[in-house]
Amino acid sequence: MADAISRTDASNVVLIGCHRFTALEDLPAVANNLTSLRDLLADPSVWGVPEDRIEVLAQLPGSDDILDAVERAAASAVDTLVVYYAGHGLIDPLTGELYLALAGSSKGSHRVRSALRFDDLRRAIHSSRAEKKVVLIDCCFSARALVGAMGSSEATDVVDKAVVEGTCVITAASETAEARAEPGEEFTAFTGALLDTLKKGVTGAGELLDMEILYHKIYTELDAASRPLPQKQNRNTAGRICIARNRAHALVPLGHRPNGAGPTLAASQVRIYSATGDLVGSGFLVAADVVCTCAHVITMALGMRHAEPVPSDSWVQLDFPRLRGCPKARASVVSWRRDGEDMALLRLDGVVDDSWPAPLVDAADVWQHPFRVFGFPRYYDDGVWVSGTLRAQQASGWVQMEAQEPGPAIGAGFSGAPVWDETLDGVVGMTVAVHGGEERTAYLALLADLVQEQTLQQRCPFPGLAAFTEDDAEFFFGRESDTDRLYTAVLNQSVTLVAGPSGCGKSSLVLAGLLPRLRAQGMRVSELRPLPGVPASKALAKALTNTLEPELGEVERLAKSDELTQLLETGGNAPAELRGKVLACGEGPGHIIFVDQLEEYADAEPAAARDLLTLLAALSGQDGVAVLRVVATARPASLELLKTPDAFDLAGDAVQFLAPLPVNDLGRAISASVDAVPGLWFEPGLPERIVADSCNEPGRMPLVQFALTELWTRRTRSTLTHAAYDFLGGVPGCVVTYADRVLSELPEGQQEWARRLFIQLARPGDGDTFSPRSARAADLAPEIMEVAQKLAASRLVVLSPAPGGAVQEEIVDLAHEALIGLWPALGLWLVESRDFRLWQEALRADLNRWEIQHRDPARLLRGADLAEAERRMALDPTDIVADERDYILLSRHLRRRVRLSQAAIGSLAVLTVLAAVLALFG
């Protein structure tokens, strides 16, 4: 395993380069090499060496100046000394020694002039007291730094001459090859591959990049590009020297790895021992608590004959050699297949801290793919790397792999080791056998033959039509840059409104992207979803009550909520006082209030939504070091409803706009979610087909997620297939096909109840448009709630607790707005009911005003409005909820009383006049 990263306060770097020459061809790329390498080594995400410990020596004319600088750096470096050269390499015509060209260098027929002799540089490096030394030589013939003077009688111990104790030397080319600096390219080939590896990291390589991993990745990249191949020589454990963090490890989204571990080989690989403590083989995690290895490794561990079946209660000892502290574990055998497969699955007694399943990729065609594998041959308990090339499957189904020369071969001690495919960037299989007597040839079993769905206990990574939640964060991909942007905005301002079109993933971004990252920083979170008809102060008070006193019973919580409502309505300094109380509830850096789907509230109650936003802005702020921040989601059309002089200012960065997922990120969101599930794969070409089918669809993300969810239910041997996708009708037809099928499976009477439910879950807008609307379960007839339960199980509607309400109070929502635009049956129902629903929404607005104004009789229906309400109630009594019916009946009763009173007053007036006349003429 890699050493700890070299100390930046005790290490020195010397970067030497020459790009302009008086007698040799200029190398413009070398100047870029020096600048970029300096910047990367100084970057804390790579190494973080202070700039005063990096010396750049460019265009120096004499070798003495360079040697003096190297000796100074060597003298003050205690941990690691890094020396790099880029330029021309020259060979002495008589001795064959390597010289490093300087600005005025030239080569004659008998000697090299004005150049730096590499052996002198080696001596300067050797003078350092630094424990570790790294030498990187990017020039032609640079491997002569490893093998000494070719043909020289003094080169009897050339390796010791070139490589001093604790030193790793990597060169750009062999002793006879020229290093390339192609015209027009920004960097030389070798340094370009080095910079690319440092910038991007190495997937599957762990948190740190040691020199072995760096070299292997550079070699693979240059080999694939048909460039000169680098060479390497280490002394003792110098290959484990680490001067770089692995950016590919660090960029795994927060929440996708426990305790900082990432999806790497280092975090997944195990060593397996016999009962006597002998190392018998390797294995790797395919799930958090499931290890895959060879069946013959288990029989060796148990001291059994190979053909003898393993008892189900058997267990073995293992450890994780590449994790800090080399943690030990015990595992039981849960699956064992010997004949023709040689596979066993083990279940750990518990998940090991910092361990993580290997990233698995399924592939049938791996011909000519470069691979690497890490095994534990005899006398090498710390393990060794082997690289090579994959071939094709044999008749047995195993894939042939050839180890490259020079280097170690695959032999005993590699059984059960995961095989990393450099082309596919993941583990494609497990080492199972070595070709008889020819250790350069070995065999791997592909993953499709290894994993078992019943053992891995796979979880569906797709949310269907619903949004991703915090529990789904491990499957949320494609929005990494938007998450970073939103995270920065929330930390730097009081209120942030995420605005974007329906179906672009606003709620998912906050719930699965932002909130897990904020919680990881110690922030506490409250969620608020205001319902139309509920005043802003009451909606906020309910959410704050749950935060301030979560242990209260139902009755006490309602009473406390009423107190807070009155406090918020008094105005003044009440929000600031509540902010202090909320922040005092936790010990972390602060609190987040998340308001989801603010557009529903704004569309139904614009004034109340503005009031809510103003209250939230007053509540947000800082007390001491703790902060209270507000995050809300809304559609762009709702922004105009929220902008008034009295409401919170939405200028500047307060609004963070979210566009639909770009095509490339959509592809990542699809593929990476499947990659996150051990043993789940796509058939080749299916992700690209899904992207192509959905890239022009409005609100495409929920449609894609729903299609993927349906593919999951129809998977074949843990594979999502083209056949299932064809059956579903692709992305556009998937939702419609599914919704029609769910509806047709309901009894005939319940289909009518479903129609009545769906028209209550949408609100008519301008023209022919409709938008989603939440309905309270208490407002729906019992038969409608019965069908709502069935539709919720089928994921067409969602039942959820009313925010801040009583425990048993529920609300009903459409699974997603996409149903309104895509499902023809629902569209027809909405058009047919439009006139009634427009009237009903107006009635609800009157009812809300009456309740807000303390049931003022003047706000009851009268005249033409009351007559229309009575007519509607007679025509559609079943779709008018109890509160609305009571409001109409109360208006009728009061109007009747008024008429009777007016009639009585009129009669009394007539009698009074009549009495007066009789008295006059009496």
PDB file of N, CA and C in Angstrom, residues 401-485:
ATOM      1  N   MET A 401      -5.616 -13.733 -20.024  1.00  0.00           N
ATOM      2  CA  MET A 401      -4.873 -12.491 -19.829  1.00  0.00           C
ATOM      3  C   MET A 401      -3.379 -12.783 -19.848  1.00  0.00           C
ATOM      4  N   GLU A 402      -2.646 -11.867 -20.489  1.00  0.00           N
ATOM      5  CA  GLU A 402      -1.215 -12.042 -20.678  1.00  0.00           C
ATOM      6  C   GLU A 402      -0.471 -10.957 -19.904  1.00  0.00           C
ATOM      7  N   ALA A 403       0.430 -11.363 -18.994  1.00  0.00           N
ATOM      8  CA  ALA A 403       1.248 -10.414 -18.244  1.00  0.00           C
ATOM      9  C   ALA A 403       2.371  -9.891 -19.127  1.00  0.00           C
ATOM     10  N   GLN A 404       2.630  -8.591 -19.044  1.00  0.00           N
ATOM     11  CA  GLN A 404       3.658  -8.004 -19.892  1.00  0.00           C
ATOM     12  C   GLN A 404       5.051  -8.243 -19.306  1.00  0.00           C
ATOM     13  N   GLU A 405       6.020  -8.196 -20.180  1.00  0.00           N
ATOM     14  CA  GLU A 405       7.416  -8.279 -19.778  1.00  0.00           C
ATOM     15  C   GLU A 405       8.085  -6.935 -20.057  1.00  0.00           C
ATOM     16  N   PRO A 406       9.090  -6.537 -19.274  1.00  0.00           N
ATOM     17  CA  PRO A 406       9.540  -7.197 -18.047  1.00  0.00           C
ATOM     18  C   PRO A 406       8.570  -6.895 -16.901  1.00  0.00           C
ATOM     19  N   GLY A 407       8.682  -7.600 -15.829  1.00  0.00           N
ATOM     20  CA  GLY A 407       7.843  -7.416 -14.661  1.00  0.00           C
ATOM     21  C   GLY A 407       7.383  -8.731 -14.109  1.00  0.00           C
ATOM     22  N   PRO A 408       6.718  -8.709 -12.948  1.00  0.00           N
ATOM     23  CA  PRO A 408       6.251  -9.946 -12.322  1.00  0.00           C
ATOM     24  C   PRO A 408       5.215 -10.653 -13.185  1.00  0.00           C
ATOM     25  N   ALA A 409       5.032 -11.921 -12.908  1.00  0.00           N
ATOM     26  CA  ALA A 409       4.016 -12.716 -13.588  1.00  0.00           C
ATOM     27  C   ALA A 409       2.888 -13.026 -12.616  1.00  0.00           C
ATOM     28  N   ILE A 410       1.763 -13.504 -13.156  1.00  0.00           N
ATOM     29  CA  ILE A 410       0.624 -13.896 -12.327  1.00  0.00           C
ATOM     30  C   ILE A 410       0.800 -15.350 -11.936  1.00  0.00           C
ATOM     31  N   GLY A 411       0.801 -15.608 -10.650  1.00  0.00           N
ATOM     32  CA  GLY A 411       0.978 -16.970 -10.178  1.00  0.00           C
ATOM     33  C   GLY A 411       0.200 -17.205  -8.905  1.00  0.00           C
ATOM     34  N   ALA A 412       0.668 -18.171  -8.115  1.00  0.00           N
ATOM     35  CA  ALA A 412       0.025 -18.457  -6.842  1.00  0.00           C
ATOM     36  C   ALA A 412       0.018 -17.193  -5.991  1.00  0.00           C
ATOM     37  N   GLY A 413      -1.067 -16.957  -5.304  1.00  0.00           N
ATOM     38  CA  GLY A 413      -1.218 -15.752  -4.507  1.00  0.00           C
ATOM     39  C   GLY A 413      -2.066 -14.696  -5.180  1.00  0.00           C
ATOM     40  N   PHE A 414      -2.385 -14.889  -6.478  1.00  0.00           N
ATOM     41  CA  PHE A 414      -3.261 -13.963  -7.189  1.00  0.00           C
ATOM     42  C   PHE A 414      -4.693 -14.492  -7.259  1.00  0.00           C
ATOM     43  N   SER A 415      -4.923 -15.738  -6.849  1.00  0.00           N
ATOM     44  CA  SER A 415      -6.278 -16.293  -6.918  1.00  0.00           C
ATOM     45  C   SER A 415      -7.251 -15.443  -6.122  1.00  0.00           C
ATOM     46  N   GLY A 416      -8.349 -15.080  -6.754  1.00  0.00           N
ATOM     47  CA  GLY A 416      -9.371 -14.265  -6.110  1.00  0.00           C
ATOM     48  C   GLY A 416      -9.143 -12.774  -6.255  1.00  0.00           C
ATOM     49  N   ALA A 417      -8.025 -12.358  -6.860  1.00  0.00           N
ATOM     50  CA  ALA A 417      -7.717 -10.931  -6.980  1.00  0.00           C
ATOM     51  C   ALA A 417      -8.595 -10.292  -8.050  1.00  0.00           C
ATOM     52  N   PRO A 418      -9.081  -9.064  -7.824  1.00  0.00           N
ATOM     53  CA  PRO A 418      -9.879  -8.371  -8.837  1.00  0.00           C
ATOM     54  C   PRO A 418      -8.998  -7.902  -9.982  1.00  0.00           C
ATOM     55  N   VAL A 419      -9.512  -7.989 -11.195  1.00  0.00           N
ATOM     56  CA  VAL A 419      -8.781  -7.576 -12.396  1.00  0.00           C
ATOM     57  C   VAL A 419      -9.368  -6.258 -12.891  1.00  0.00           C
ATOM     58  N   TRP A 420      -8.523  -5.226 -12.910  1.00  0.00           N
ATOM     59  CA  TRP A 420      -8.955  -3.877 -13.289  1.00  0.00           C
ATOM     60  C   TRP A 420      -8.706  -3.667 -14.784  1.00  0.00           C
ATOM     61  N   ASP A 421      -9.772  -3.334 -15.513  1.00  0.00           N
ATOM     62  CA  ASP A 421      -9.689  -3.051 -16.945  1.00  0.00           C
ATOM     63  C   ASP A 421      -9.448  -1.556 -17.121  1.00  0.00           C
ATOM     64  N   GLU A 422      -8.273  -1.193 -17.694  1.00  0.00           N
ATOM     65  CA  GLU A 422      -7.924   0.215 -17.835  1.00  0.00           C
ATOM     66  C   GLU A 422      -8.821   0.926 -18.835  1.00  0.00           C
ATOM     67  N   THR A 423      -9.328   0.228 -19.822  1.00  0.00           N
ATOM     68  CA  THR A 423     -10.191   0.848 -20.821  1.00  0.00           C
ATOM     69  C   THR A 423     -11.562   1.160 -20.247  1.00  0.00           C
ATOM     70  N   LEU A 424     -12.109   0.242 -19.484  1.00  0.00           N
ATOM     71  CA  LEU A 424     -13.449   0.401 -18.922  1.00  0.00           C
ATOM     72  C   LEU A 424     -13.445   1.056 -17.552  1.00  0.00           C
ATOM     73  N   ASP A 425     -12.262   1.261 -16.962  1.00  0.00           N
ATOM     74  CA  ASP A 425     -12.123   1.917 -15.662  1.00  0.00           C
ATOM     75  C   ASP A 425     -12.926   1.205 -14.577  1.00  0.00           C
ATOM     76  N   GLY A 426     -12.729  -0.077 -14.454  1.00  0.00           N
ATOM     77  CA  GLY A 426     -13.400  -0.812 -13.401  1.00  0.00           C
ATOM     78  C   GLY A 426     -12.976  -2.268 -13.391  1.00  0.00           C
ATOM     79  N   VAL A 427     -13.492  -2.997 -12.404  1.00  0.00           N
ATOM     80  CA  VAL A 427     -13.180  -4.414 -12.251  1.00  0.00           C
ATOM     81  C   VAL A 427     -14.084  -5.227 -13.177  1.00  0.00           C
ATOM     82  N   VAL A 428     -13.483  -6.025 -14.063  1.00  0.00           N
ATOM     83  CA  VAL A 428     -14.255  -6.832 -15.004  1.00  0.00           C
ATOM     84  C   VAL A 428     -14.351  -8.287 -14.583  1.00  0.00           C
ATOM     85  N   GLY A 429     -13.541  -8.699 -13.628  1.00  0.00           N
ATOM     86  CA  GLY A 429     -13.593 -10.091 -13.223  1.00  0.00           C
ATOM     87  C   GLY A 429     -12.595 -10.423 -12.143  1.00  0.00           C
ATOM     88  N   MET A 430     -12.408 -11.727 -11.906  1.00  0.00           N
ATOM     89  CA  MET A 430     -11.576 -12.220 -10.821  1.00  0.00           C
ATOM     90  C   MET A 430     -10.570 -13.223 -11.371  1.00  0.00           C
ATOM     91  N   THR A 431      -9.330 -13.137 -10.900  1.00  0.00           N
ATOM     92  CA  THR A 431      -8.292 -14.078 -11.289  1.00  0.00           C
ATOM     93  C   THR A 431      -8.617 -15.456 -10.715  1.00  0.00           C
ATOM     94  N   VAL A 432      -8.667 -16.472 -11.597  1.00  0.00           N
ATOM     95  CA  VAL A 432      -9.078 -17.800 -11.135  1.00  0.00           C
ATOM     96  C   VAL A 432      -8.037 -18.892 -11.373  1.00  0.00           C
ATOM     97  N   ALA A 433      -7.173 -18.722 -12.392  1.00  0.00           N
ATOM     98  CA  ALA A 433      -6.254 -19.822 -12.705  1.00  0.00           C
ATOM     99  C   ALA A 433      -5.054 -19.313 -13.482  1.00  0.00           C
ATOM    100  N   VAL A 434      -3.986 -20.125 -13.457  1.00  0.00           N
ATOM    101  CA  VAL A 434      -2.772 -19.849 -14.214  1.00  0.00           C
ATOM    102  C   VAL A 434      -2.596 -20.963 -15.221  1.00  0.00           C
ATOM    103  N   HIS A 435      -2.171 -20.592 -16.436  1.00  0.00           N
ATOM    104  CA  HIS A 435      -1.958 -21.595 -17.485  1.00  0.00           C
ATOM    105  C   HIS A 435      -0.842 -22.549 -17.053  1.00  0.00           C
ATOM    106  N   GLY A 436      -1.063 -23.822 -17.252  1.00  0.00           N
ATOM    107  CA  GLY A 436      -0.128 -24.826 -16.776  1.00  0.00           C
ATOM    108  C   GLY A 436       1.295 -24.579 -17.217  1.00  0.00           C
ATOM    109  N   GLY A 437       2.158 -24.256 -16.252  1.00  0.00           N
ATOM    110  CA  GLY A 437       3.576 -24.098 -16.513  1.00  0.00           C
ATOM    111  C   GLY A 437       3.959 -22.803 -17.190  1.00  0.00           C
ATOM    112  N   GLU A 438       3.012 -21.977 -17.611  1.00  0.00           N
ATOM    113  CA  GLU A 438       3.335 -20.717 -18.277  1.00  0.00           C
ATOM    114  C   GLU A 438       2.707 -19.579 -17.480  1.00  0.00           C
ATOM    115  N   GLU A 439       3.489 -19.016 -16.570  1.00  0.00           N
ATOM    116  CA  GLU A 439       2.927 -18.047 -15.631  1.00  0.00           C
ATOM    117  C   GLU A 439       2.586 -16.713 -16.283  1.00  0.00           C
ATOM    118  N   ARG A 440       3.041 -16.471 -17.522  1.00  0.00           N
ATOM    119  CA  ARG A 440       2.675 -15.232 -18.194  1.00  0.00           C
ATOM    120  C   ARG A 440       1.210 -15.254 -18.629  1.00  0.00           C
ATOM    121  N   THR A 441       0.617 -16.423 -18.708  1.00  0.00           N
ATOM    122  CA  THR A 441      -0.778 -16.555 -19.106  1.00  0.00           C
ATOM    123  C   THR A 441      -1.613 -16.972 -17.906  1.00  0.00           C
ATOM    124  N   ALA A 442      -2.707 -16.245 -17.687  1.00  0.00           N
ATOM    125  CA  ALA A 442      -3.620 -16.568 -16.591  1.00  0.00           C
ATOM    126  C   ALA A 442      -5.044 -16.351 -17.087  1.00  0.00           C
ATOM    127  N   TYR A 443      -6.033 -16.606 -16.219  1.00  0.00           N
ATOM    128  CA  TYR A 443      -7.427 -16.552 -16.639  1.00  0.00           C
ATOM    129  C   TYR A 443      -8.262 -15.834 -15.582  1.00  0.00           C
ATOM    130  N   LEU A 444      -9.276 -15.128 -16.074  1.00  0.00           N
ATOM    131  CA  LEU A 444     -10.211 -14.471 -15.159  1.00  0.00           C
ATOM    132  C   LEU A 444     -11.623 -14.915 -15.474  1.00  0.00           C
ATOM    133  N   ALA A 445     -12.460 -14.942 -14.445  1.00  0.00           N
ATOM    134  CA  ALA A 445     -13.894 -15.200 -14.609  1.00  0.00           C
ATOM    135  C   ALA A 445     -14.606 -13.861 -14.642  1.00  0.00           C
ATOM    136  N   LEU A 446     -15.472 -13.657 -15.641  1.00  0.00           N
ATOM    137  CA  LEU A 446     -16.192 -12.389 -15.779  1.00  0.00           C
ATOM    138  C   LEU A 446     -17.228 -12.232 -14.672  1.00  0.00           C
ATOM    139  N   LEU A 447     -17.545 -10.980 -14.382  1.00  0.00           N
ATOM    140  CA  LEU A 447     -18.419 -10.690 -13.250  1.00  0.00           C
ATOM    141  C   LEU A 447     -19.808 -11.293 -13.391  1.00  0.00           C
ATOM    142  N   ALA A 448     -20.321 -11.327 -14.613  1.00  0.00           N
ATOM    143  CA  ALA A 448     -21.672 -11.864 -14.798  1.00  0.00           C
ATOM    144  C   ALA A 448     -21.784 -13.291 -14.292  1.00  0.00           C
ATOM    145  N   ASP A 449     -20.663 -14.012 -14.259  1.00  0.00           N
ATOM    146  CA  ASP A 449     -20.669 -15.389 -13.767  1.00  0.00           C
ATOM    147  C   ASP A 449     -20.401 -15.470 -12.266  1.00  0.00           C
ATOM    148  N   LEU A 450     -20.109 -14.314 -11.650  1.00  0.00           N
ATOM    149  CA  LEU A 450     -19.714 -14.325 -10.242  1.00  0.00           C
ATOM    150  C   LEU A 450     -20.806 -13.853  -9.304  1.00  0.00           C
ATOM    151  N   VAL A 451     -21.480 -12.768  -9.676  1.00  0.00           N
ATOM    152  CA  VAL A 451     -22.408 -12.142  -8.734  1.00  0.00           C
ATOM    153  C   VAL A 451     -23.736 -12.889  -8.705  1.00  0.00           C
ATOM    154  N   GLN A 452     -24.378 -12.830  -7.556  1.00  0.00           N
ATOM    155  CA  GLN A 452     -25.690 -13.439  -7.368  1.00  0.00           C
ATOM    156  C   GLN A 452     -26.601 -12.401  -6.745  1.00  0.00           C
ATOM    157  N   GLU A 453     -27.698 -12.108  -7.428  1.00  0.00           N
ATOM    158  CA  GLU A 453     -28.587 -11.041  -6.984  1.00  0.00           C
ATOM    159  C   GLU A 453     -29.136 -11.305  -5.589  1.00  0.00           C
ATOM    160  N   GLN A 454     -29.445 -12.571  -5.296  1.00  0.00           N
ATOM    161  CA  GLN A 454     -30.026 -12.861  -3.987  1.00  0.00           C
ATOM    162  C   GLN A 454     -29.019 -12.651  -2.862  1.00  0.00           C
ATOM    163  N   THR A 455     -27.742 -12.790  -3.147  1.00  0.00           N
ATOM    164  CA  THR A 455     -26.725 -12.567  -2.122  1.00  0.00           C
ATOM    165  C   THR A 455     -26.401 -11.088  -1.983  1.00  0.00           C
ATOM    166  N   LEU A 456     -26.338 -10.377  -3.111  1.00  0.00           N
ATOM    167  CA  LEU A 456     -25.964  -8.959  -3.065  1.00  0.00           C
ATOM    168  C   LEU A 456     -27.086  -8.070  -2.548  1.00  0.00           C
ATOM    169  N   GLN A 457     -28.334  -8.543  -2.601  1.00  0.00           N
ATOM    170  CA  GLN A 457     -29.468  -7.772  -2.089  1.00  0.00           C
ATOM    171  C   GLN A 457     -29.481  -6.375  -2.699  1.00  0.00           C
ATOM    172  N   GLN A 458     -29.608  -6.352  -4.016  1.00  0.00           N
ATOM    173  CA  GLN A 458     -29.539  -5.082  -4.741  1.00  0.00           C
ATOM    174  C   GLN A 458     -30.732  -4.190  -4.414  1.00  0.00           C
ATOM    175  N   ARG A 459     -30.471  -2.893  -4.455  1.00  0.00           N
ATOM    176  CA  ARG A 459     -31.501  -1.886  -4.225  1.00  0.00           C
ATOM    177  C   ARG A 459     -31.706  -1.100  -5.502  1.00  0.00           C
ATOM    178  N   CYS A 460     -32.956  -0.819  -5.846  1.00  0.00           N
ATOM    179  CA  CYS A 460     -33.246  -0.049  -7.056  1.00  0.00           C
ATOM    180  C   CYS A 460     -32.665   1.357  -6.915  1.00  0.00           C
ATOM    181  N   PRO A 461     -31.824   1.794  -7.872  1.00  0.00           N
ATOM    182  CA  PRO A 461     -31.206   3.103  -7.750  1.00  0.00           C
ATOM    183  C   PRO A 461     -32.033   4.240  -8.337  1.00  0.00           C
ATOM    184  N   PHE A 462     -33.238   3.961  -8.792  1.00  0.00           N
ATOM    185  CA  PHE A 462     -34.040   4.967  -9.484  1.00  0.00           C
ATOM    186  C   PHE A 462     -35.291   5.293  -8.662  1.00  0.00           C
ATOM    187  N   PRO A 463     -35.712   6.565  -8.633  1.00  0.00           N
ATOM    188  CA  PRO A 463     -36.865   6.949  -7.806  1.00  0.00           C
ATOM    189  C   PRO A 463     -38.186   6.935  -8.537  1.00  0.00           C
ATOM    190  N   GLY A 464     -38.225   6.487  -9.798  1.00  0.00           N
ATOM    191  CA  GLY A 464     -39.476   6.540 -10.538  1.00  0.00           C
ATOM    192  C   GLY A 464     -39.839   7.978 -10.847  1.00  0.00           C
ATOM    193  N   LEU A 465     -41.110   8.325 -10.709  1.00  0.00           N
ATOM    194  CA  LEU A 465     -41.551   9.687 -10.977  1.00  0.00           C
ATOM    195  C   LEU A 465     -41.306  10.627  -9.805  1.00  0.00           C
ATOM    196  N   ALA A 466     -40.927  10.088  -8.669  1.00  0.00           N
ATOM    197  CA  ALA A 466     -40.673  10.925  -7.498  1.00  0.00           C
ATOM    198  C   ALA A 466     -39.282  11.557  -7.602  1.00  0.00           C
ATOM    199  N   ALA A 467     -39.031  12.514  -6.709  1.00  0.00           N
ATOM    200  CA  ALA A 467     -37.704  13.135  -6.646  1.00  0.00           C
ATOM    201  C   ALA A 467     -36.750  12.227  -5.888  1.00  0.00           C
ATOM    202  N   PHE A 468     -35.448  12.380  -6.160  1.00  0.00           N
ATOM    203  CA  PHE A 468     -34.447  11.755  -5.307  1.00  0.00           C
ATOM    204  C   PHE A 468     -34.559  12.370  -3.909  1.00  0.00           C
ATOM    205  N   THR A 469     -34.330  11.563  -2.892  1.00  0.00           N
ATOM    206  CA  THR A 469     -34.345  12.055  -1.517  1.00  0.00           C
ATOM    207  C   THR A 469     -32.939  11.937  -0.931  1.00  0.00           C
ATOM    208  N   GLU A 470     -32.797  12.347   0.319  1.00  0.00           N
ATOM    209  CA  GLU A 470     -31.494  12.208   0.977  1.00  0.00           C
ATOM    210  C   GLU A 470     -31.073  10.748   1.061  1.00  0.00           C
ATOM    211  N   ASP A 471     -32.031   9.857   1.199  1.00  0.00           N
ATOM    212  CA  ASP A 471     -31.705   8.427   1.252  1.00  0.00           C
ATOM    213  C   ASP A 471     -31.200   7.899  -0.090  1.00  0.00           C
ATOM    214  N   ASP A 472     -31.439   8.653  -1.166  1.00  0.00           N
ATOM    215  CA  ASP A 472     -31.017   8.224  -2.503  1.00  0.00           C
ATOM    216  C   ASP A 472     -29.714   8.885  -2.944  1.00  0.00           C
ATOM    217  N   ALA A 473     -29.043   9.605  -2.034  1.00  0.00           N
ATOM    218  CA  ALA A 473     -27.878  10.405  -2.430  1.00  0.00           C
ATOM    219  C   ALA A 473     -26.802   9.557  -3.097  1.00  0.00           C
ATOM    220  N   GLU A 474     -26.661   8.307  -2.691  1.00  0.00           N
ATOM    221  CA  GLU A 474     -25.608   7.466  -3.263  1.00  0.00           C
ATOM    222  C   GLU A 474     -25.858   7.149  -4.731  1.00  0.00           C
ATOM    223  N   PHE A 475     -27.077   7.390  -5.223  1.00  0.00           N
ATOM    224  CA  PHE A 475     -27.406   7.111  -6.616  1.00  0.00           C
ATOM    225  C   PHE A 475     -27.606   8.387  -7.436  1.00  0.00           C
ATOM    226  N   PHE A 476     -27.347   9.540  -6.852  1.00  0.00           N
ATOM    227  CA  PHE A 476     -27.633  10.822  -7.511  1.00  0.00           C
ATOM    228  C   PHE A 476     -26.376  11.318  -8.206  1.00  0.00           C
ATOM    229  N   PHE A 477     -26.410  11.355  -9.531  1.00  0.00           N
ATOM    230  CA  PHE A 477     -25.247  11.758 -10.325  1.00  0.00           C
ATOM    231  C   PHE A 477     -25.671  12.738 -11.415  1.00  0.00           C
ATOM    232  N   GLY A 478     -24.676  13.396 -11.984  1.00  0.00           N
ATOM    233  CA  GLY A 478     -24.910  14.277 -13.122  1.00  0.00           C
ATOM    234  C   GLY A 478     -25.038  15.736 -12.761  1.00  0.00           C
ATOM    235  N   ARG A 479     -25.294  16.044 -11.475  1.00  0.00           N
ATOM    236  CA  ARG A 479     -25.494  17.423 -11.037  1.00  0.00           C
ATOM    237  C   ARG A 479     -24.373  17.886 -10.102  1.00  0.00           C
ATOM    238  N   GLU A 480     -23.174  17.315 -10.247  1.00  0.00           N
ATOM    239  CA  GLU A 480     -22.095  17.649  -9.324  1.00  0.00           C
ATOM    240  C   GLU A 480     -21.739  19.141  -9.370  1.00  0.00           C
ATOM    241  N   SER A 481     -21.622  19.708 -10.561  1.00  0.00           N
ATOM    242  CA  SER A 481     -21.246  21.120 -10.661  1.00  0.00           C
ATOM    243  C   SER A 481     -22.358  22.020 -10.139  1.00  0.00           C
ATOM    244  N   ASP A 482     -23.619  21.647 -10.387  1.00  0.00           N
ATOM    245  CA  ASP A 482     -24.733  22.436  -9.850  1.00  0.00           C
ATOM    246  C   ASP A 482     -24.794  22.331  -8.334  1.00  0.00           C
ATOM    247  N   THR A 483     -24.480  21.158  -7.805  1.00  0.00           N
ATOM    248  CA  THR A 483     -24.436  21.011  -6.348  1.00  0.00           C
ATOM    249  C   THR A 483     -23.359  21.907  -5.760  1.00  0.00           C
ATOM    250  N   ASP A 484     -22.187  21.939  -6.378  1.00  0.00           N
ATOM    251  CA  ASP A 484     -21.110  22.815  -5.905  1.00  0.00           C
ATOM    252  C   ASP A 484     -21.551  24.278  -5.928  1.00  0.00           C
ATOM    253  N   ARG A 485     -22.180  24.668  -7.038  1.00  0.00           N
ATOM    254  CA  ARG A 485     -22.619  26.068  -7.180  1.00  0.00           C
ATOM    255  C   ARG A 485     -23.668  26.424  -6.128  1.00  0.00           C
TER     256      ARG A 485
END
